[in-house]
Amino acid sequence: MMTKPDTTASMQAATTQWLQSAAPATAHQTEQLREVLRFHEHRYYVLNDPLIADNEYDHLYKLLQQTELAHPEWVTPTSPTQRVGSSLNSSFASVSHLVPMLSLDNSYNAEDLLDFDRRVRELSGLSEVTYCVEPKFDGASMSVIYENDQLVRSATRGDGVQGDDITTNSKQIRSIPLAAAFSRYGIQQVEIRGEVLMSKKNFALYNSKLAEEGIPPLANPRNAAAGSLRMKDPQEVGRRNLEAFLYHVAFYTTTADGLVPTTHSGMLEMLWQLGFRSPQQEKRVLQGIQAVIDYCLAFEARRDDLPYEIDGMVIKVDDLQRQEQLGQTTHHPRWAIAYKFKARQAISTLRGVEFQVGRTGAVTPVAKLDPVGIGGVTVSSISIHNQDYIAEKDLLLGDQVLIERAGDVIPQIVRSLPDKRNGTQQPIHFPTHCPVCQSQLAKEADEAVWRCINIECPAQVVERIIHFVSKDALDIRSFGEQQVRRFYELGLLKDIPGLYKLDYEAIGQLDGFGTKSIANLRSSLEASKQQPLHRLIYGLGIRHVGETMAKTLARSVQHLNDLRERSAEQLLTLEDVGPKVAASIAGFFANAQNLQMLDELAHLGLNLQQQEAAPTTGGALTGKTFLFTGTLEKFKRQQAELQVEEKGGQILGGVSSKLNYLVVGADAGSKLEKAKKIPSIIILTEDEFLALLAAEQG
Ligand code: IVH
């Protein structure tokens, strides 16, 4: 799939049309709608440059889904709807690769690369070699086969000869097209190799979800990707937002000579043109080994800025005939080598374990290690989550442990090294009582976490205040974790409402508190009273209520007190609220102490009101943003804005990438010019706007 400007323009026009129309009426129209969806999938998942808002994509997708439901005879195997497998994977059949999946020889420094180049030159007789250099993606390797332009099979690497059939799961990776026009290159069957990844951002999100459920995080994005590919439920695979880079055409059959590229870089270009995410933008074709070494070093320096993990670079002889001439050993090709970046693993000794009590009473063991440097930071403490995790990693006091830090990801213990034990290692004993308030710890049947259930436990109280003032909650600037602890220990602060009743005279006597810092503190506390309701809800630290859930809850009420009236059953009707979350929220609002705290916060002047207009539920324009500009002749601006809002849409104050629609009247000026430069904005005439409203009626 190419995205030439003319294709982009015609696809955008088609998008606007489909957003305004009823379901397709013929099989042909249905295929046209599919083309539009495929175009947007490519923009989003391969080019990372979406042209429409998520809710618009969802709208078009649902339109297609409804059509296919009404006309099953129009469904095609490569329809975007066919990514979602309905049945579970019972087991993964073993399948043979068309050609073995080899691994790469490794190099670690410039000298190793010079040796590699010398060997290549000797064997090929060339005086200077042209190389293609690209990142070495740190994920799970995979092989995909296309026949007659359709994806027919995907497999894991396995032992290199046979792997597991993961076709259904791989269809959940939206950067892998279900159909690709290889026939344009005369290719009938092709096997392509690539790497499945989880981006650093998605990995962090995924781990924070696990943490909210009290499940220990995964060690690194590589494990997350590999594990995801072998999940039983394809829908769960879909939720993990995996990505794939395809970097090697391992085998193909052709019906016409002369169309298939003759270089590796040409193959990457072909894959890119066909809609795959190949390392087209990251790769460089370079003459001679010195340029290769320079590029590897330059890329290594940028490693942390990439959105995904790489663990090195891969250097390949670019000419495919030369590759064939050079051949391979039993393990690796002679025409390629990996240049591995400096390890982000290290070994240290587990000296002790501290038990920390968190905001929800969860008791978390933290491993204390001999300080060790990994990838530029010194690590001496690592959370080891819970008792099950300690057992699973087989950790003993005094053990040598392997530590990994994947980029900006928090360091983790990968495993212990039992071979290095000398008999002095001791088991880790979990406390039976809270290390802070000494009350007995409790554990729920389906959880791995021991908790202190004394809601007054000083450790919990202080952590709750720290959470309340934190950046994503009430964002009380100039009041950080250390200050909360200090004030608490000095008896100047004992609970959340206490923040708004501080004794500034006493604080003025403390070291480091002058008139200016007190004034700053006062004003940021005052400002925090007006924070939007969702921040307050998040700040309350209700178990299982993260930022997204807090927003959902805020949107569902007009005043925080409305939540007092909600039963767990009623809460279950909200988006993403399951029984656990509903019970936790209902439990919070059933607790007299909590209600008293909320009353007090209201009394102290905090905003408990939902100020953003609650979207008309199910409004046809929900989530869409509009702006009107120029002289409107067919309707009054105010009326039009009201109509948009009544249908759940939102009016923006200016042109930005957040804007979905700009409605243009006569003599429109700078706003129109600005909007034209942002491709995702759909520009509507007054008539088109009226047609959109009419189409969305009901
Ligand atoms: S080429 C015959 N290119 O690294 C050559 N491999 O041990 C096939 N990898 O198993 C491999 N990024 O999973 C190649 N740009 C890249 C790669 C890459 C990551 C992985 C691949 C392979 C391992 C090498």
XYZ file of C-alpha atoms and ligand atoms in Angstrom:
722
model
C 0.000 0.000 0.000
C 1.477 3.294 -1.041
C 0.615 6.612 0.438
C 1.264 8.966 -2.409
C -0.324 12.374 -1.930
C -3.082 11.643 -4.453
C -3.970 8.396 -2.633
C -3.976 10.280 0.657
C -6.277 12.961 -0.727
C -8.715 10.504 -2.279
C -8.691 8.360 0.877
C -9.424 11.420 2.984
C -12.290 12.361 0.731
C -13.625 8.806 0.947
C -13.214 8.918 4.735
C -15.298 12.079 5.008
C -17.963 10.466 2.863
C -18.105 7.257 4.840
C -18.226 9.199 8.107
C -21.397 10.786 6.855
C -23.041 7.854 5.137
C -25.160 4.927 6.024
C -23.832 1.367 5.699
C -22.533 0.214 2.290
C -25.273 -1.150 0.060
C -23.274 -3.481 -2.176
C -20.338 -5.882 -1.942
C -18.319 -3.440 -4.024
C -19.012 -0.524 -1.684
C -18.118 -2.741 1.271
C -14.713 -3.395 -0.279
C -14.266 0.343 -0.774
C -14.950 0.907 2.902
C -12.391 -1.809 3.712
C -9.798 -0.013 1.598
C -10.397 3.132 3.649
C -9.970 1.186 6.895
C -6.785 -0.490 5.617
C -5.421 2.899 4.621
C -5.991 4.259 8.136
C -4.556 1.144 9.790
C -1.398 1.667 7.746
C -1.230 5.369 8.665
C -1.626 4.528 12.325
C 0.296 1.310 12.833
C 3.046 1.528 10.225
C 3.617 5.216 9.572
C 2.717 6.245 13.107
C 0.936 9.232 11.619
C -2.840 8.858 11.893
C -5.119 11.059 9.855
C -8.323 10.486 11.783
C -9.349 10.330 15.407
C -9.691 6.934 17.088
C -13.437 7.311 17.454
C -13.782 8.009 13.741
C -11.858 4.856 12.930
C -14.104 2.984 15.371
C -17.169 4.415 13.672
C -16.034 3.188 10.238
C -15.020 -0.177 11.663
C -18.448 -0.625 13.232
C -20.084 0.338 9.957
C -18.158 -2.457 8.263
C -18.924 -4.890 11.063
C -22.650 -4.186 10.830
C -22.598 -4.595 7.052
C -20.794 -7.906 7.248
C -23.181 -9.105 9.920
C -26.145 -8.318 7.684
C -24.397 -9.730 4.593
C -22.096 -12.569 5.606
C -21.707 -13.397 1.889
C -19.734 -10.148 1.457
C -17.097 -10.996 4.087
C -13.578 -11.556 2.706
C -10.693 -13.275 4.526
C -8.608 -10.105 4.385
C -11.289 -7.828 5.810
C -10.014 -5.763 8.775
C -12.746 -7.433 10.838
C -11.127 -10.811 10.280
C -8.205 -9.975 12.548
C -10.335 -10.719 15.570
C -10.350 -14.452 16.107
C -13.424 -15.527 17.981
C -12.214 -18.900 19.155
C -9.446 -19.619 21.601
C -6.158 -21.225 20.573
C -6.395 -24.717 22.047
C -2.783 -25.543 21.268
C -0.204 -24.304 18.824
C 0.476 -26.793 16.022
C 4.092 -27.358 15.109
C 4.939 -26.207 11.582
C 8.100 -26.284 9.451
C 9.694 -23.096 8.171
C 10.192 -23.030 4.390
C 13.883 -22.392 5.072
C 15.544 -22.646 8.500
C 15.556 -19.554 10.697
C 19.223 -18.943 11.334
C 20.590 -16.766 14.067
C 23.378 -14.239 13.723
C 27.001 -14.251 14.737
C 27.721 -11.535 17.312
C 30.237 -8.720 17.472
C 30.825 -6.339 20.371
C 33.258 -3.684 19.186
C 34.866 -2.036 16.184
C 37.613 -4.652 16.054
C 35.085 -7.476 15.685
C 33.446 -5.577 12.840
C 36.786 -5.035 11.103
C 37.398 -8.802 11.331
C 33.962 -9.498 9.870
C 34.629 -7.111 6.989
C 38.023 -8.698 6.339
C 36.430 -12.151 6.083
C 33.713 -10.865 3.741
C 36.256 -9.151 1.496
C 38.491 -12.226 1.392
C 35.637 -14.552 0.488
C 34.025 -12.231 -2.038
C 37.159 -10.795 -3.592
C 35.770 -7.269 -3.221
C 37.990 -4.413 -2.080
C 35.085 -2.498 -0.533
C 31.706 -3.937 0.423
C 28.293 -2.245 0.379
C 26.443 -2.995 3.600
C 22.912 -2.402 4.781
C 22.790 -1.558 8.489
C 19.602 -1.640 10.560
C 18.554 -1.944 14.197
C 18.536 -5.290 15.943
C 15.054 -5.319 17.397
C 14.775 -6.826 20.860
C 11.573 -8.826 20.727
C 10.343 -12.237 19.702
C 11.252 -13.428 16.216
C 8.572 -14.573 13.874
C 8.125 -15.810 10.349
C 5.143 -15.007 8.110
C 4.166 -16.584 4.802
C 2.091 -14.902 2.081
C 0.660 -16.850 -0.842
C -1.127 -15.188 -3.727
C -1.017 -11.892 -1.849
C -2.640 -13.209 1.302
C -1.216 -13.888 4.737
C -1.526 -17.654 5.140
C 0.649 -18.549 8.110
C 2.746 -17.146 10.925
C 5.086 -19.099 13.141
C 7.424 -18.568 16.067
C 11.122 -19.316 15.621
C 10.977 -22.531 17.658
C 14.167 -24.527 17.104
C 14.838 -22.713 13.834
C 13.496 -25.591 11.712
C 10.047 -25.931 13.228
C 8.057 -23.371 15.174
C 4.558 -22.936 16.594
C 1.712 -21.879 14.333
C 0.588 -18.505 15.692
C -1.385 -17.308 12.657
C -4.493 -16.281 14.611
C -2.536 -14.323 17.193
C -0.350 -12.629 14.591
C -3.448 -11.230 12.919
C -3.908 -9.130 16.029
C -0.765 -7.191 15.137
C -2.139 -4.366 13.061
C 1.153 -3.500 11.387
C 1.092 -6.903 9.654
C -1.173 -6.585 6.611
C -3.592 -9.432 5.994
C -3.085 -8.899 2.270
C -0.127 -7.431 0.373
C 0.300 -7.107 -3.389
C 3.442 -9.242 -3.844
C 2.090 -10.172 -7.276
C 3.163 -6.702 -8.410
C 6.704 -8.013 -8.034
C 5.890 -11.355 -9.628
C 6.073 -13.052 -6.236
C 3.690 -15.956 -5.643
C 4.871 -17.313 -2.293
C 7.134 -15.544 0.197
C 8.439 -16.173 3.708
C 9.408 -13.070 5.661
C 11.200 -12.819 8.982
C 10.607 -10.185 11.553
C 10.428 -9.286 15.194
C 7.367 -8.777 17.343
C 7.766 -5.993 19.898
C 5.929 -4.259 22.660
C 6.782 -0.549 22.732
C 8.294 0.851 25.917
C 5.139 2.898 26.440
C 2.764 -0.031 26.039
C 5.007 -2.156 28.223
C 4.882 0.422 31.016
C 1.096 0.694 30.634
C 0.730 -3.066 30.666
C 2.874 -3.407 33.778
C 0.991 -0.649 35.571
C -2.255 -2.493 34.874
C -0.727 -5.648 36.329
C 0.413 -3.644 39.342
C -3.091 -2.266 39.889
C -4.281 -5.850 40.060
C -1.459 -6.793 42.409
C 0.229 -8.988 39.777
C 4.024 -8.724 39.502
C 5.242 -6.976 36.358
C 7.030 -8.647 33.461
C 10.785 -8.188 33.394
C 11.135 -6.602 29.943
C 9.254 -5.869 26.706
C 10.913 -8.860 25.021
C 9.339 -11.311 27.472
C 6.059 -9.444 27.157
C 6.068 -9.828 23.358
C 7.143 -13.477 23.414
C 4.536 -14.367 26.032
C 1.814 -12.483 24.181
C 2.342 -14.470 20.975
C 1.540 -17.700 22.780
C -1.599 -16.559 24.548
C -4.711 -18.673 24.267
C -7.074 -15.758 23.796
C -6.423 -13.797 20.577
C -8.514 -10.904 21.879
C -6.164 -10.539 24.824
C -3.270 -10.529 22.342
C -5.062 -7.661 20.589
C -5.333 -5.685 23.811
C -1.562 -5.814 24.253
C -0.965 -3.615 21.207
C 1.966 -5.513 19.775
C 4.004 -4.176 16.887
C 6.135 -5.907 14.284
C 9.148 -4.963 12.207
C 9.751 -7.212 9.188
C 13.369 -7.225 8.072
C 14.272 -10.251 6.000
C 12.844 -11.956 2.923
C 14.034 -15.490 3.563
C 12.453 -17.266 0.602
C 10.212 -16.600 -2.386
C 8.890 -18.165 -5.563
C 8.328 -16.034 -8.611
C 6.425 -16.319 -11.826
C 8.122 -13.437 -13.625
C 11.830 -12.658 -13.614
C 13.321 -9.235 -13.188
C 10.746 -7.666 -10.874
C 12.129 -8.801 -7.532
C 14.749 -6.490 -5.926
C 18.337 -7.719 -6.064
C 19.538 -6.067 -2.868
C 18.530 -6.423 0.773
C 17.797 -2.705 1.001
C 15.622 -3.096 -2.111
C 13.685 -5.839 -0.316
C 13.126 -3.543 2.683
C 11.874 -0.877 0.292
C 9.542 -3.423 -1.371
C 8.125 -4.486 2.006
C 7.601 -0.843 2.934
C 5.805 -0.137 -0.337
C 3.572 -3.142 0.263
C 2.458 -1.696 3.588
C 4.764 -3.544 5.993
C 6.664 -1.858 8.735
C 10.193 -2.674 7.584
C 13.200 -0.757 8.921
C 13.003 1.377 5.779
C 13.536 4.642 7.661
C 16.068 3.302 10.152
C 18.303 1.428 7.694
C 21.359 2.898 5.953
C 23.184 1.589 2.891
C 26.859 2.294 3.507
C 30.128 1.785 1.639
C 32.891 0.107 3.593
C 33.139 -0.916 7.231
C 34.205 2.416 8.736
C 30.909 4.059 7.786
C 29.157 1.019 9.309
C 31.039 1.382 12.593
C 30.214 5.094 12.748
C 26.508 4.467 12.145
C 26.383 1.715 14.787
C 27.964 4.012 17.384
C 25.680 6.901 16.463
C 22.604 4.699 16.721
C 23.738 3.296 20.067
C 23.854 6.844 21.436
C 20.186 7.324 20.423
C 19.046 4.011 21.819
C 17.116 5.439 24.756
C 15.213 7.883 22.570
C 13.562 5.133 20.537
C 9.998 4.129 21.421
C 10.965 0.428 21.390
C 13.907 -1.649 22.603
C 16.829 -2.571 20.405
C 19.844 -4.516 21.620
C 22.215 -3.813 18.774
C 22.537 -3.334 15.038
C 22.546 -5.862 12.223
C 25.020 -5.474 9.388
C 24.145 -7.254 6.153
C 25.929 -7.469 2.810
C 23.469 -5.575 0.634
C 23.823 -7.442 -2.662
C 21.727 -10.623 -2.588
C 23.910 -12.469 -5.090
C 26.940 -11.777 -2.926
C 24.993 -13.090 0.047
C 24.405 -16.342 -1.799
C 28.045 -16.542 -2.808
C 29.136 -16.102 0.822
C 26.684 -18.738 2.085
C 26.290 -19.828 5.651
C 27.650 -22.044 8.398
C 25.256 -24.377 10.207
C 24.342 -21.583 12.620
C 24.584 -18.268 10.905
C 24.991 -16.560 7.552
C 28.500 -15.398 6.580
C 26.996 -12.270 5.011
C 25.591 -10.776 8.197
C 26.615 -10.049 11.751
C 24.964 -8.547 14.827
C 26.719 -5.707 16.624
C 25.572 -6.002 20.222
C 25.219 -2.923 22.395
C 26.644 -2.887 25.884
C 24.725 -5.213 28.154
C 22.030 -3.889 30.405
C 22.328 -6.914 32.596
C 24.495 -7.263 35.640
C 25.030 -9.642 38.534
C 24.834 -8.587 42.173
C 24.320 -10.142 45.587
C 21.019 -10.073 47.444
C 21.991 -8.846 50.913
C 18.649 -8.268 52.578
C 14.941 -7.646 52.163
C 12.967 -4.670 53.480
C 9.200 -4.746 53.733
C 7.426 -1.544 52.723
C 3.786 -0.735 53.377
C 2.023 1.028 50.526
C -1.003 3.272 50.270
C -3.434 0.360 50.011
C -1.717 -1.537 52.815
C 0.064 -3.899 50.427
C 3.307 -5.112 51.944
C 6.004 -5.121 49.283
C 9.352 -6.814 49.784
C 12.243 -4.770 48.428
C 15.547 -6.509 47.718
C 18.652 -4.719 48.961
C 21.608 -5.442 46.702
C 25.293 -4.649 46.526
C 25.237 -1.501 44.369
C 25.877 -2.313 40.728
C 25.962 -0.175 37.556
C 23.668 -1.077 34.664
C 23.369 1.039 31.538
C 24.495 4.219 33.290
C 22.591 3.939 36.580
C 23.524 2.408 39.911
C 21.023 -0.068 41.257
C 20.905 -1.085 44.922
C 17.217 -1.741 45.603
C 14.660 -3.630 43.535
C 11.060 -4.453 44.340
C 10.465 -8.204 44.494
C 6.681 -7.769 44.635
C 5.305 -10.653 46.721
C 5.821 -14.094 48.172
C 4.865 -15.951 44.978
C 7.342 -13.901 42.988
C 10.124 -14.723 45.457
C 9.313 -18.420 45.090
C 9.045 -18.219 41.309
C 12.433 -16.502 40.979
C 13.897 -18.888 43.552
C 15.466 -16.104 45.619
C 17.457 -16.708 48.804
C 19.266 -14.193 50.986
C 22.914 -14.162 49.922
C 22.103 -15.301 46.375
C 23.803 -13.918 43.321
C 21.081 -12.539 41.096
C 20.881 -11.513 37.455
C 19.490 -7.989 37.059
C 18.188 -6.404 33.892
C 17.280 -2.862 33.060
C 15.568 -2.487 29.710
C 16.179 1.130 28.691
C 14.105 3.463 30.772
C 12.256 0.542 32.287
C 12.600 -0.029 36.038
C 15.281 -2.635 36.844
C 14.100 -6.123 37.632
C 15.591 -9.319 38.947
C 15.538 -11.793 36.073
C 16.443 -14.821 38.190
C 18.760 -16.110 40.877
C 21.917 -18.011 39.978
C 21.572 -21.186 42.071
C 24.811 -22.649 40.659
C 26.727 -19.974 42.535
C 25.340 -20.914 45.963
C 27.849 -21.905 48.638
C 25.546 -23.197 51.373
C 25.311 -19.930 53.339
C 22.126 -18.751 51.586
C 19.014 -18.383 53.743
C 15.285 -18.359 52.960
C 13.448 -15.029 52.945
C 10.883 -14.919 55.754
C 7.751 -12.920 55.130
C 6.462 -10.992 58.161
C 3.151 -11.996 59.741
C 2.600 -8.487 61.167
C 2.775 -5.010 59.670
C 6.335 -3.718 60.040
C 4.941 -0.234 60.809
C 1.816 -0.630 62.978
C 2.287 -4.260 64.033
C -1.272 -5.306 63.180
C -1.690 -8.764 61.737
C -1.381 -9.026 57.946
C -4.179 -10.512 55.848
C -4.364 -12.010 52.393
C -7.386 -12.394 50.148
C -7.923 -15.836 48.671
C -7.337 -14.863 45.042
C -4.448 -12.496 45.693
C -0.724 -12.916 46.132
C -0.351 -9.773 48.246
C -0.312 -9.590 52.046
C -1.932 -6.443 53.363
C -2.056 -4.420 56.514
C -5.784 -3.832 56.883
C -5.500 -1.175 59.571
C -6.735 1.871 57.662
C -5.106 4.103 60.304
C -1.691 2.505 59.809
C 0.727 5.481 59.706
C 2.521 4.056 56.659
C -0.720 3.946 54.692
C -1.847 7.369 55.834
C 1.368 8.997 54.753
C 1.403 7.179 51.410
C -2.198 8.277 50.784
C -1.237 11.911 51.371
C 1.777 11.541 49.058
C -0.495 10.119 46.380
C -3.045 12.889 46.886
C -0.494 15.669 46.297
C 1.251 13.877 43.417
C 1.529 15.274 39.904
C -1.215 13.181 38.306
C -3.597 13.708 41.233
C -4.078 17.152 42.817
C -0.640 18.224 41.556
C 0.276 20.303 44.578
C 3.485 21.881 43.408
C 6.299 22.604 45.802
C 4.998 19.856 48.078
C 6.720 16.588 47.414
C 7.092 13.206 49.063
C 9.886 14.307 51.392
C 7.903 17.239 52.751
C 4.814 15.141 53.365
C 6.931 12.676 55.346
C 8.606 15.461 57.287
C 5.335 17.226 58.161
C 3.760 13.921 59.131
C 6.643 12.958 61.390
C 6.583 16.372 63.042
C 2.843 16.073 63.671
C 2.071 19.023 61.394
C -0.023 16.879 59.088
C -2.098 13.849 59.968
C -4.508 13.288 57.113
C -5.571 14.554 53.667
C -7.891 17.359 54.868
C -5.025 18.443 57.129
C -3.263 19.725 54.006
C -5.740 22.576 53.884
C -5.451 23.391 57.596
C -1.692 23.647 57.929
C -0.248 25.681 60.769
C 1.895 28.064 58.747
C 3.337 29.695 61.823
C 4.789 26.399 62.972
C 6.001 25.658 59.450
C 7.716 29.050 59.352
C 9.933 27.884 62.218
C 11.249 24.929 60.212
C 14.580 24.922 58.425
C 14.194 25.707 54.754
C 10.827 27.465 55.059
C 10.921 31.182 54.400
C 8.121 33.595 53.570
C 8.467 32.833 49.882
C 8.256 29.054 50.119
C 5.291 29.346 52.477
C 3.531 31.670 50.049
C 4.215 29.181 47.238
C 2.875 26.297 49.255
C -0.255 28.245 50.212
C -0.993 29.249 46.655
C -0.478 25.783 45.202
C -2.754 24.312 47.867
C -5.328 26.986 47.097
C -5.060 26.323 43.348
C -5.473 22.579 43.881
C -8.991 23.173 45.236
C -10.104 23.919 41.690
C -8.602 20.840 40.076
C -11.062 18.895 37.903
C -13.073 16.211 39.653
C -11.286 13.290 37.982
C -8.011 14.346 39.591
C -9.625 14.432 43.012
C -11.144 10.990 42.466
C -7.779 9.636 41.379
C -6.156 11.360 44.358
C -8.415 9.542 46.805
C -6.396 6.419 46.059
C -9.326 4.031 45.768
C -7.983 0.591 44.941
C -8.214 -0.297 41.226
C -9.054 3.300 40.323
C -6.276 4.573 38.084
C -6.356 7.780 36.073
C -8.539 6.406 33.271
C -11.043 4.902 35.673
C -11.141 8.186 37.613
C -12.080 9.973 34.400
C -14.800 7.443 33.647
C -16.224 7.907 37.145
C -16.053 11.709 36.966
C -17.828 11.745 33.625
C -20.618 9.600 35.026
C -21.629 12.068 37.751
C -22.409 15.697 38.299
C -21.141 15.779 41.842
C -18.822 13.433 43.703
C -21.602 12.733 46.189
C -23.578 11.063 43.402
C -21.169 8.151 43.764
C -22.392 7.577 47.307
C -25.716 6.494 45.904
C -24.316 4.018 43.374
C -24.532 0.322 44.047
C -21.862 -2.054 42.768
C -24.414 -3.284 40.177
C -24.930 0.248 38.860
C -21.180 0.824 38.700
C -20.813 -2.314 36.594
C -22.607 -0.592 33.736
C -19.709 1.859 33.333
C -16.992 1.302 30.754
C -14.241 -1.088 31.893
C -15.715 -1.532 35.367
C -15.600 -5.183 36.393
C -16.801 -6.761 39.657
C -13.495 -6.148 41.469
C -13.397 -2.463 40.588
C -17.103 -1.975 41.327
C -16.753 -3.614 44.733
C -13.753 -1.483 45.578
C -15.494 1.785 44.637
C -18.723 0.858 46.411
C -16.656 -0.191 49.441
C -14.878 3.153 49.529
C -18.138 5.106 49.495
C -19.703 2.847 52.107
C -16.998 3.666 54.628
C -18.066 6.316 57.148
C -14.518 7.619 57.639
C -14.125 8.184 53.923
C -17.457 10.009 53.705
C -16.491 12.211 56.604
C -13.246 13.055 54.818
C -15.143 13.987 51.638
C -17.497 16.231 53.622
C -14.534 17.899 55.181
C -12.849 18.447 51.806
C -16.057 19.987 50.471
C -16.235 22.215 53.528
C -12.629 23.295 52.964
C -13.588 24.483 49.493
C -12.430 21.675 47.199
C -14.257 21.240 43.949
C -16.455 18.151 44.029
C -18.479 19.169 41.021
C -18.068 17.715 37.544
C -17.493 20.850 35.526
C -16.918 19.520 32.047
C -20.336 19.036 30.501
C -21.143 15.360 30.722
C -21.401 14.167 27.133
C -24.894 13.270 26.063
C -24.602 9.537 26.404
C -24.620 7.838 23.056
C -24.613 11.236 21.253
C -23.702 10.704 17.616
C -20.842 13.215 17.813
C -19.441 11.995 21.131
C -15.695 12.513 21.257
C -15.613 14.647 18.104
C -14.299 18.190 18.159
C -15.485 21.095 16.014
C -14.605 24.670 15.288
C -16.483 27.187 13.139
C -14.745 29.917 11.202
C -15.618 32.617 8.655
C -19.036 34.164 8.055
C -21.688 31.512 8.345
C -24.641 32.054 6.061
C -26.787 28.975 6.466
C -27.051 28.912 10.243
C -26.161 30.871 13.330
C -22.856 29.914 14.900
C -24.264 29.725 18.406
C -27.049 27.406 17.319
C -24.670 25.164 15.419
C -22.353 24.964 18.427
C -25.272 24.058 20.640
C -26.311 21.296 18.267
C -22.818 19.853 18.246
C -22.716 19.879 22.031
C -26.170 18.357 22.307
C -24.945 15.447 20.227
C -21.979 14.945 22.524
C -19.413 16.852 20.430
C -17.093 19.516 21.769
C -16.245 23.002 20.491
C -12.556 23.864 20.549
C -11.115 27.338 20.900
C -8.494 27.096 18.181
C -6.960 24.989 15.445
C -4.714 22.199 16.728
C -4.152 18.529 16.060
C -6.941 17.879 18.591
C -9.464 19.322 16.163
C -11.494 16.864 14.059
C -13.684 19.191 11.971
C -13.305 22.790 10.870
C -16.554 24.175 9.455
C -15.774 26.988 7.058
C -18.020 29.913 6.134
C -17.308 32.761 3.721
C -14.020 34.671 3.914
C -12.339 32.248 6.281
C -8.812 33.348 7.106
C -5.907 32.145 9.211
C -7.770 29.311 10.930
C -8.471 27.686 7.585
C -4.863 28.134 6.478
C -3.604 26.568 9.673
C -6.070 23.670 9.440
C -4.954 22.887 5.896
C -1.487 22.145 7.267
C -2.801 19.533 9.693
C -3.847 16.542 7.587
C -6.022 14.955 10.276
C -8.461 17.875 10.302
C -11.479 17.400 8.091
C -12.583 20.669 6.522
C -16.334 20.967 5.958
C -18.442 23.518 4.083
C -21.655 24.635 5.749
C -23.624 22.223 3.559
C -21.334 19.343 4.408
C -21.739 20.150 8.088
C -25.524 20.104 7.745
C -25.303 16.792 5.886
C -23.159 15.405 8.704
C -25.711 16.479 11.307
C -28.514 14.964 9.253
C -26.614 11.690 8.805
C -25.980 11.519 12.541
C -29.613 12.178 13.362
C -31.046 9.623 15.745
S 18.386 -10.945 10.232
C 19.573 -14.896 8.366
N 17.739 -8.574 11.117
O 18.206 -11.287 15.991
C 19.458 -13.601 9.091
N 17.651 -10.379 12.647
O 20.381 -13.888 16.450
C 18.205 -13.509 9.852
N 16.840 -9.737 14.882
O 16.965 -14.475 15.331
C 18.198 -12.501 10.899
N 16.541 -7.613 14.446
O 15.270 -12.628 15.786
C 17.893 -9.865 11.424
N 17.150 -6.420 11.731
C 17.292 -7.700 12.032
C 17.016 -8.198 13.318
C 17.206 -9.547 13.594
C 16.437 -8.563 15.365
C 16.883 -10.979 15.673
C 16.333 -12.188 14.986
C 17.427 -13.208 14.999
C 18.361 -12.681 16.025
C 19.787 -12.977 15.656
